[in-house]
Amino acid sequence: MYKILRKEFLNPITCLMEVEAPRVARAAKPGQFLIVRATSDGERVPLTVCDYDRDKGTVTIVIQIIGASSRIICSLEEGSCMADVVGPLGQPSEFTHQSIEQIKGERYIFIAGGLGVAPVYPQAKYLHDLGAKVDIIIGAKNSELLILKEEMAAVCDNLYICTDDGSAGEKGLVTEMLAKLVEGGEKYTQAIAIGPMIMMKFVTLTAKKYDLPLVVSLNTLMVDGTGMCGACRVTIGGKTKFACVDGPEFDAYLVDFDEAMRRQGMYRTQESERDHKCKIGIGK
Amino acid sequence: MANKISRVPVREQDPKLRATNFDEVSFGYNREEAMLEASRCLNCKKPACMTACPVSVKIPFFIQKVAEGDFKEAARIISIDSSLPAVCGRVCPQESQCEGSCVLGVKGEPVAIGKLERYVADWSRENGVKFTDKAPANGVKIAVAGSGPAGLACASDLAKMGYDVTIFEGLHKAGGVLEYGIPEFRLPKEKVVAAEVANVKALGVKIETNVVVGRTVTVDELFDQEGFKAVFIAQGAGFPKFMNIPGENLNGVVSANEFLTRNNLMQAYKADSQTPIYVGESVCVVGGGNVAMDAARTALRLGAKSVKIVYRRTEKELPARAEEVHHAKEEGVEFCFLTNPVEVTADDKGWVKGLKCEKMQLGEADASGRRSPEPTGEFIEIETNTVIMSLGTVPNPLIAATTPGLERNRKGGIDATDDGVTSRKGVFAGGDAVTGAATVILAMGAGRKAAKTIDEYIKSLK
Ligand SMILES: Cc1cc2nc3c(=O)[nH]c(=O)nc-3n(C[C@H](O)[C@H](O)[C@H](O)COP(=O)(O)OP(=O)(O)OC[C@H]3O[C@@H](n4cnc5c(N)ncnc54)[C@H](O)[C@@H]3O)c2cc1C
Ligand code: FES
């Protein structure tokens, strides 16, 4: 079970894997995620479903090496197996409940930062396949960290790229690109931003200026991913919600981003100490 | 004669030592101790213990066999009514069930029924005794959602009747609360829980982990695409409650479920586990049930210097098993009674600094005779690094929400009769999924009743 059929490094720190998981592939919808355990003593790591092939019974995931667990996942070889893959989890994107007519009446703009490209892909593909108008902005630190460019180009009408250092596309931030497009006359009716929490926060501030409806996907801490632990608590419109069951996508204007960012860092000291002996946080 | 011997004490790890390790607290009886304790049973004509047992284990009968040293027969007698004796002997609230009704308890101490049950169950496991008589396979497929006590009990009874049973479990490991909730020092995972799961598998039950019913596959798909003829929902009550007080989302506030899952299922207490866990120097656990005791004692074992149970009623109302409260005190857990949290306070980085509480007093008894706590207007702040919320759990709405025609009850659980019949044909439910958080024995009993109901239902289809 959960055999890795294809493994490819998209850049030195980002790995794409196509994994056998027929049940997940059959049920997955855009906007949902899954949880992976590389080995039988591994951590449960939530990852977005980047793509799924129902006939082959596979799901594609993209992992960036940021800590011990993601390093272990990325060290698994093609042909070997993951200990566990469970999903799909969370609510599918709102538009999956809408009719084709409704979808065709919208103009979508996706804003994908860093690894956020992976979850944006199946959403853009779904909408584009139905004939919707879809534009995408990808933001990355530099050209080396820019991933899935061709794939993204194939599922949208216009692809805009910006990098921090100008090594690919335009030099600048996704928020600047968004402002430029809207002020240049693009009439978007729905925006979806997925990326680092801080990016989503600033995209929200920008989108607000233009009254642009915006959805964000929150990558909180998670353990079970089914509503059992509350590790994924976020405040949405003043109310506590569980990102894993109520989300991961929420109306951006209701999200308490500062709290969400602080909560993401709850285990940071231990994560960085993990290669050392002490994993049980006594101090901070 | 019987009354002259006093209750045989059970050997336990020293409290100071055990508060630093995760090994089982109680060593259990040995053969001589068990036989001696069993000899105290008066073998009452009308055994009150049996009536008080939620599944009516034939208690005096098995105890007589223990007294005679015929442990195999004792095990057989228990197995007629209970499919998880090694678990129930360890975690049942005996003081309010069997032992609470024992005649010897009126003047002295009741027979240690739980410890005897545990001895018999451990003896059978160690001696390879199994009761696995099976009817010939009938090829009828039954699905069970959830692998806690309710799901395991239902699945094994159905397998014994010849059904082709598959359990779908959302987590990566089978066992339900026995695996993710109750800690190792109360219920050893490899020795007891894994052995129970292996027994169920030995009956031919298939367990497919990583399948969240309602997400990975729906109940309708189980019927229409996978050929199951009935579905038993045993998803438990895993959704943690919070207090909705200010500061509850600060760093350092976790649900008991999160804390225990990180520690038990994810084994964060082991040096080589990749799952982090945060404890802090001082810990407040809010609540008074078994879950709260487990969280408090786990925090001690992970190195917290001070652990307090914060509970809004008094010691008398603590819903936890008496033994757990006793053990917690011995290990150094402090208790703050009549104390009700109103706010979690923060340091300048958004981490927990303290727990602000209102002192309570017990009011007049209400119609049910229970005195409920009333606010006094006096506030205190307890300094703490961690707050563990242990306020109970409710059933997860996922399966009900994705299964057309499946009604929910007032507690948010699945609406089902005592026999497990729901509003949807072919769908049955039992355990915490129906009642809300309760006990292992009730969940097991519900699973077994549902197995009978499902068998009758399948036969009625022909
Ligand atoms: C920390 C703790 C301590 C406790 N201590 C005691 C004690 O000392 N004595 C006692 O008698 N009781 C105790 N209890 C209560 C007891 O454990 C429960 O009442 C009992 O386990 C309920 O059994 P169940 O089979 O109904 O559900 P559970 O044991 O909760 O099992 C449900 C299973 O279903 C799975 N599941 C949920 N949703 C889905 C889905 N959609 N698809 C597939 N699988 C799903 C869950 O992952 C879980 O494995 C304690 C509970 C906790 C949390
Ligand atoms: S991850 Fe546990 S409740 Fe959301």
CSV table of N, CA, C and O in Angstrom, one decimal, chain B residues 364-434:
chain,number,residue,atom,x,y,z
B,364,GLU,N,-27.9,25.1,46.7
B,364,GLU,CA,-29.0,24.2,47.1
B,364,GLU,C,-29.1,23.0,46.2
B,364,GLU,O,-28.8,23.1,45.0
B,365,ALA,N,-29.5,21.8,46.7
B,365,ALA,CA,-29.7,20.7,45.9
B,365,ALA,C,-30.9,21.0,44.9
B,365,ALA,O,-31.9,21.6,45.3
B,366,ASP,N,-30.7,20.6,43.6
B,366,ASP,CA,-31.8,20.7,42.7
B,366,ASP,C,-32.7,19.5,42.8
B,366,ASP,O,-32.5,18.6,43.6
B,367,ALA,N,-33.7,19.4,41.9
B,367,ALA,CA,-34.7,18.4,41.9
B,367,ALA,C,-34.0,17.0,41.9
B,367,ALA,O,-34.5,16.0,42.5
B,368,SER,N,-32.9,16.9,41.2
B,368,SER,CA,-32.2,15.6,41.1
B,368,SER,C,-31.3,15.3,42.3
B,368,SER,O,-30.7,14.3,42.4
B,369,GLY,N,-31.3,16.2,43.2
B,369,GLY,CA,-30.5,16.0,44.5
B,369,GLY,C,-29.1,16.4,44.3
B,369,GLY,O,-28.3,16.3,45.3
B,370,ARG,N,-28.7,16.9,43.1
B,370,ARG,CA,-27.3,17.3,42.9
B,370,ARG,C,-27.2,18.8,43.2
B,370,ARG,O,-28.0,19.6,42.8
B,371,ARG,N,-26.1,19.1,43.9
B,371,ARG,CA,-25.9,20.5,44.3
B,371,ARG,C,-24.9,21.1,43.2
B,371,ARG,O,-23.8,20.6,43.1
B,372,SER,N,-25.4,22.1,42.5
B,372,SER,CA,-24.6,22.6,41.5
B,372,SER,C,-23.8,23.8,42.0
B,372,SER,O,-24.2,24.5,42.9
B,373,PRO,N,-22.6,24.0,41.4
B,373,PRO,CA,-21.7,25.1,41.8
B,373,PRO,C,-22.3,26.5,41.4
B,373,PRO,O,-22.8,26.6,40.3
B,374,GLU,N,-22.1,27.4,42.3
B,374,GLU,CA,-22.6,28.8,42.0
B,374,GLU,C,-21.4,29.7,42.2
B,374,GLU,O,-20.5,29.5,43.1
B,375,PRO,N,-21.3,30.8,41.4
B,375,PRO,CA,-20.2,31.8,41.5
B,375,PRO,C,-20.3,32.5,42.8
B,375,PRO,O,-21.3,32.8,43.4
B,376,THR,N,-19.1,32.9,43.3
B,376,THR,CA,-19.0,33.7,44.6
B,376,THR,C,-18.6,35.1,44.3
B,376,THR,O,-18.7,35.9,45.2
B,377,GLY,N,-18.1,35.4,43.1
B,377,GLY,CA,-17.6,36.7,42.9
B,377,GLY,C,-16.2,37.0,43.3
B,377,GLY,O,-15.6,38.1,43.2
B,378,GLU,N,-15.6,35.9,43.9
B,378,GLU,CA,-14.2,36.0,44.3
B,378,GLU,C,-13.3,35.4,43.2
B,378,GLU,O,-13.5,34.3,42.8
B,379,PHE,N,-12.2,36.1,42.8
B,379,PHE,CA,-11.4,35.6,41.7
B,379,PHE,C,-9.9,35.4,42.2
B,379,PHE,O,-9.4,36.1,43.1
B,380,ILE,N,-9.3,34.3,41.6
B,380,ILE,CA,-7.9,34.1,41.9
B,380,ILE,C,-7.2,33.9,40.5
B,380,ILE,O,-7.8,33.6,39.5
B,381,GLU,N,-5.9,34.1,40.5
B,381,GLU,CA,-5.1,33.7,39.3
B,381,GLU,C,-4.1,32.7,39.6
B,381,GLU,O,-3.2,32.9,40.5
B,382,ILE,N,-4.1,31.5,38.9
B,382,ILE,CA,-3.1,30.5,39.1
B,382,ILE,C,-2.0,30.7,38.1
B,382,ILE,O,-2.3,30.7,36.9
B,383,GLU,N,-0.8,30.8,38.5
B,383,GLU,CA,0.3,30.9,37.5
B,383,GLU,C,0.5,29.6,36.9
B,383,GLU,O,0.6,28.5,37.5
B,384,THR,N,0.6,29.6,35.6
B,384,THR,CA,0.8,28.3,34.9
B,384,THR,C,1.4,28.5,33.5
B,384,THR,O,1.1,29.6,32.9
B,385,ASN,N,2.1,27.5,32.9
B,385,ASN,CA,2.6,27.6,31.6
B,385,ASN,C,1.7,26.9,30.6
B,385,ASN,O,1.7,27.2,29.4
B,386,THR,N,0.9,26.0,31.1
B,386,THR,CA,0.1,25.1,30.2
B,386,THR,C,-1.3,25.0,30.8
B,386,THR,O,-1.4,24.8,32.0
B,387,VAL,N,-2.3,25.0,29.9
B,387,VAL,CA,-3.6,24.7,30.3
B,387,VAL,C,-4.1,23.6,29.4
B,387,VAL,O,-4.1,23.7,28.2
B,388,ILE,N,-4.6,22.5,30.1
B,388,ILE,CA,-5.1,21.4,29.3
B,388,ILE,C,-6.6,21.3,29.6
B,388,ILE,O,-7.0,21.1,30.7
B,389,MET,N,-7.4,21.5,28.5
B,389,MET,CA,-8.8,21.5,28.6
B,389,MET,C,-9.4,20.1,28.5
B,389,MET,O,-9.2,19.4,27.5
B,390,SER,N,-10.0,19.7,29.6
B,390,SER,CA,-10.5,18.3,29.6
B,390,SER,C,-12.0,18.4,30.1
B,390,SER,O,-12.3,18.0,31.2
B,391,LEU,N,-12.8,18.9,29.2
B,391,LEU,CA,-14.2,19.3,29.5
B,391,LEU,C,-15.2,18.3,28.9
B,391,LEU,O,-16.4,18.5,28.9
B,392,GLY,N,-14.6,17.2,28.4
B,392,GLY,CA,-15.5,16.2,27.8
B,392,GLY,C,-15.5,16.4,26.3
B,392,GLY,O,-14.9,17.3,25.7
B,393,THR,N,-16.1,15.4,25.6
B,393,THR,CA,-16.1,15.3,24.2
B,393,THR,C,-17.5,15.0,23.7
B,393,THR,O,-18.3,14.4,24.4
B,394,VAL,N,-17.7,15.3,22.4
B,394,VAL,CA,-19.0,15.0,21.9
B,394,VAL,C,-18.8,14.2,20.6
B,394,VAL,O,-17.7,14.3,20.0
B,395,PRO,N,-19.8,13.5,20.1
B,395,PRO,CA,-19.6,12.8,18.8
B,395,PRO,C,-19.3,13.7,17.6
B,395,PRO,O,-19.9,14.8,17.5
B,396,ASN,N,-18.4,13.2,16.8
B,396,ASN,CA,-18.1,14.0,15.6
B,396,ASN,C,-19.2,13.9,14.6
B,396,ASN,O,-19.8,12.9,14.3
B,397,PRO,N,-19.7,15.1,14.1
B,397,PRO,CA,-20.9,15.1,13.2
B,397,PRO,C,-20.6,14.6,11.8
B,397,PRO,O,-21.6,14.4,11.1
B,398,LEU,N,-19.4,14.2,11.5
B,398,LEU,CA,-19.1,13.9,10.1
B,398,LEU,C,-19.9,12.8,9.4
B,398,LEU,O,-20.5,13.0,8.4
B,399,ILE,N,-20.1,11.7,10.1
B,399,ILE,CA,-20.8,10.6,9.5
B,399,ILE,C,-22.3,10.9,9.3
B,399,ILE,O,-22.9,10.7,8.3
B,400,ALA,N,-22.9,11.5,10.4
B,400,ALA,CA,-24.3,11.8,10.3
B,400,ALA,C,-24.5,12.8,9.2
B,400,ALA,O,-25.5,12.7,8.4
B,401,ALA,N,-23.6,13.8,9.0
B,401,ALA,CA,-23.7,14.8,8.0
B,401,ALA,C,-23.6,14.3,6.6
B,401,ALA,O,-24.1,14.9,5.7
B,402,THR,N,-22.9,13.2,6.4
B,402,THR,CA,-22.7,12.7,5.1
B,402,THR,C,-23.5,11.4,4.8
B,402,THR,O,-23.3,10.8,3.8
B,403,THR,N,-24.5,11.1,5.7
B,403,THR,CA,-25.3,9.9,5.5
B,403,THR,C,-26.8,10.4,5.5
B,403,THR,O,-27.3,10.6,6.5
B,404,PRO,N,-27.4,10.5,4.3
B,404,PRO,CA,-28.8,10.9,4.2
B,404,PRO,C,-29.7,10.0,5.0
B,404,PRO,O,-29.5,8.7,5.0
B,405,GLY,N,-30.6,10.5,5.7
B,405,GLY,CA,-31.6,9.7,6.5
B,405,GLY,C,-31.1,9.3,7.8
B,405,GLY,O,-31.9,8.6,8.6
B,406,LEU,N,-29.9,9.7,8.2
B,406,LEU,CA,-29.4,9.2,9.5
B,406,LEU,C,-29.6,10.4,10.5
B,406,LEU,O,-28.9,11.4,10.4
B,407,GLU,N,-30.5,10.2,11.5
B,407,GLU,CA,-30.9,11.3,12.4
B,407,GLU,C,-29.9,11.3,13.5
B,407,GLU,O,-29.3,10.3,14.0
B,408,ARG,N,-29.8,12.6,14.1
B,408,ARG,CA,-29.0,12.7,15.3
B,408,ARG,C,-29.8,13.0,16.5
B,408,ARG,O,-31.0,13.4,16.4
B,409,ASN,N,-29.3,12.6,17.7
B,409,ASN,CA,-30.1,12.8,18.9
B,409,ASN,C,-29.7,14.1,19.6
B,409,ASN,O,-28.9,14.9,19.1
B,410,ARG,N,-30.3,14.4,20.7
B,410,ARG,CA,-30.1,15.7,21.3
B,410,ARG,C,-28.7,16.0,21.8
B,410,ARG,O,-28.2,17.1,21.9
B,411,LYS,N,-28.0,14.9,22.1
B,411,LYS,CA,-26.6,15.0,22.5
B,411,LYS,C,-25.6,15.2,21.3
B,411,LYS,O,-24.4,15.3,21.5
B,412,GLY,N,-26.2,15.2,20.1
B,412,GLY,CA,-25.4,15.4,18.9
B,412,GLY,C,-24.9,14.0,18.4
B,412,GLY,O,-24.2,14.0,17.4
B,413,GLY,N,-25.2,13.0,19.1
B,413,GLY,CA,-24.8,11.6,18.7
B,413,GLY,C,-25.8,11.1,17.6
B,413,GLY,O,-26.7,11.8,17.2
B,414,ILE,N,-25.5,9.8,17.2
B,414,ILE,CA,-26.4,9.2,16.3
B,414,ILE,C,-27.6,8.7,17.0
B,414,ILE,O,-27.5,8.0,18.1
B,415,ASP,N,-28.8,9.0,16.6
B,415,ASP,CA,-30.0,8.6,17.2
B,415,ASP,C,-30.2,7.1,17.0
B,415,ASP,O,-30.4,6.6,15.9
B,416,ALA,N,-30.2,6.3,18.1
B,416,ALA,CA,-30.3,4.8,18.0
B,416,ALA,C,-30.9,4.3,19.2
B,416,ALA,O,-30.8,4.8,20.3
B,417,THR,N,-31.6,3.2,19.1
B,417,THR,CA,-32.2,2.5,20.2
B,417,THR,C,-31.1,1.7,21.0
B,417,THR,O,-30.0,1.6,20.5
B,418,ASP,N,-31.5,1.2,22.1
B,418,ASP,CA,-30.5,0.4,22.9
B,418,ASP,C,-30.0,-0.8,22.1
B,418,ASP,O,-28.9,-1.3,22.3
B,419,ASP,N,-30.8,-1.3,21.1
B,419,ASP,CA,-30.3,-2.4,20.3
B,419,ASP,C,-29.5,-1.9,19.1
B,419,ASP,O,-29.1,-2.8,18.3
B,420,GLY,N,-29.3,-0.6,19.0
B,420,GLY,CA,-28.5,-0.1,17.9
B,420,GLY,C,-29.2,0.2,16.6
B,420,GLY,O,-28.6,0.6,15.6
B,421,VAL,N,-30.5,0.2,16.6
B,421,VAL,CA,-31.3,0.5,15.4
B,421,VAL,C,-31.3,2.0,15.2
B,421,VAL,O,-31.7,2.8,16.1
B,422,THR,N,-31.0,2.5,14.0
B,422,THR,CA,-31.0,4.0,13.7
B,422,THR,C,-32.2,4.3,12.8
B,422,THR,O,-33.0,3.4,12.4
B,423,SER,N,-32.3,5.5,12.4
B,423,SER,CA,-33.4,6.0,11.5
B,423,SER,C,-33.2,5.5,10.1
B,423,SER,O,-34.1,5.6,9.3
B,424,ARG,N,-32.0,5.0,9.8
B,424,ARG,CA,-31.7,4.6,8.4
B,424,ARG,C,-31.6,3.0,8.3
B,424,ARG,O,-30.9,2.4,9.1
B,425,LYS,N,-32.3,2.5,7.4
B,425,LYS,CA,-32.4,1.0,7.2
B,425,LYS,C,-30.9,0.5,6.9
B,425,LYS,O,-30.2,1.0,6.1
B,426,GLY,N,-30.6,-0.6,7.6
B,426,GLY,CA,-29.3,-1.2,7.4
B,426,GLY,C,-28.1,-0.5,8.1
B,426,GLY,O,-27.0,-1.0,8.1
B,427,VAL,N,-28.4,0.7,8.7
B,427,VAL,CA,-27.3,1.4,9.5
B,427,VAL,C,-27.6,1.2,11.0
B,427,VAL,O,-28.7,1.5,11.4
B,428,PHE,N,-26.6,0.8,11.7
B,428,PHE,CA,-26.7,0.6,13.2
B,428,PHE,C,-25.7,1.4,13.8
B,428,PHE,O,-24.7,1.8,13.2
B,429,ALA,N,-25.9,1.7,15.1
B,429,ALA,CA,-24.9,2.5,15.8
B,429,ALA,C,-24.9,2.2,17.3
B,429,ALA,O,-25.9,1.7,17.9
B,430,GLY,N,-23.7,2.4,17.9
B,430,GLY,CA,-23.6,2.1,19.4
B,430,GLY,C,-22.3,2.7,20.0
B,430,GLY,O,-21.4,3.1,19.3
B,431,GLY,N,-22.3,2.7,21.3
B,431,GLY,CA,-21.1,3.2,22.0
B,431,GLY,C,-21.2,4.7,22.2
B,431,GLY,O,-22.3,5.3,22.1
B,432,ASP,N,-20.0,5.3,22.4
B,432,ASP,CA,-20.0,6.7,22.6
B,432,ASP,C,-20.6,7.5,21.4
B,432,ASP,O,-21.0,8.6,21.6
B,433,ALA,N,-20.6,6.9,20.2
B,433,ALA,CA,-21.2,7.6,19.1
B,433,ALA,C,-22.6,7.9,19.3
B,433,ALA,O,-23.2,8.8,18.7
B,434,VAL,N,-23.3,7.1,20.1
B,434,VAL,CA,-24.7,7.3,20.4
B,434,VAL,C,-24.9,8.1,21.7
B,434,VAL,O,-25.6,9.1,21.8
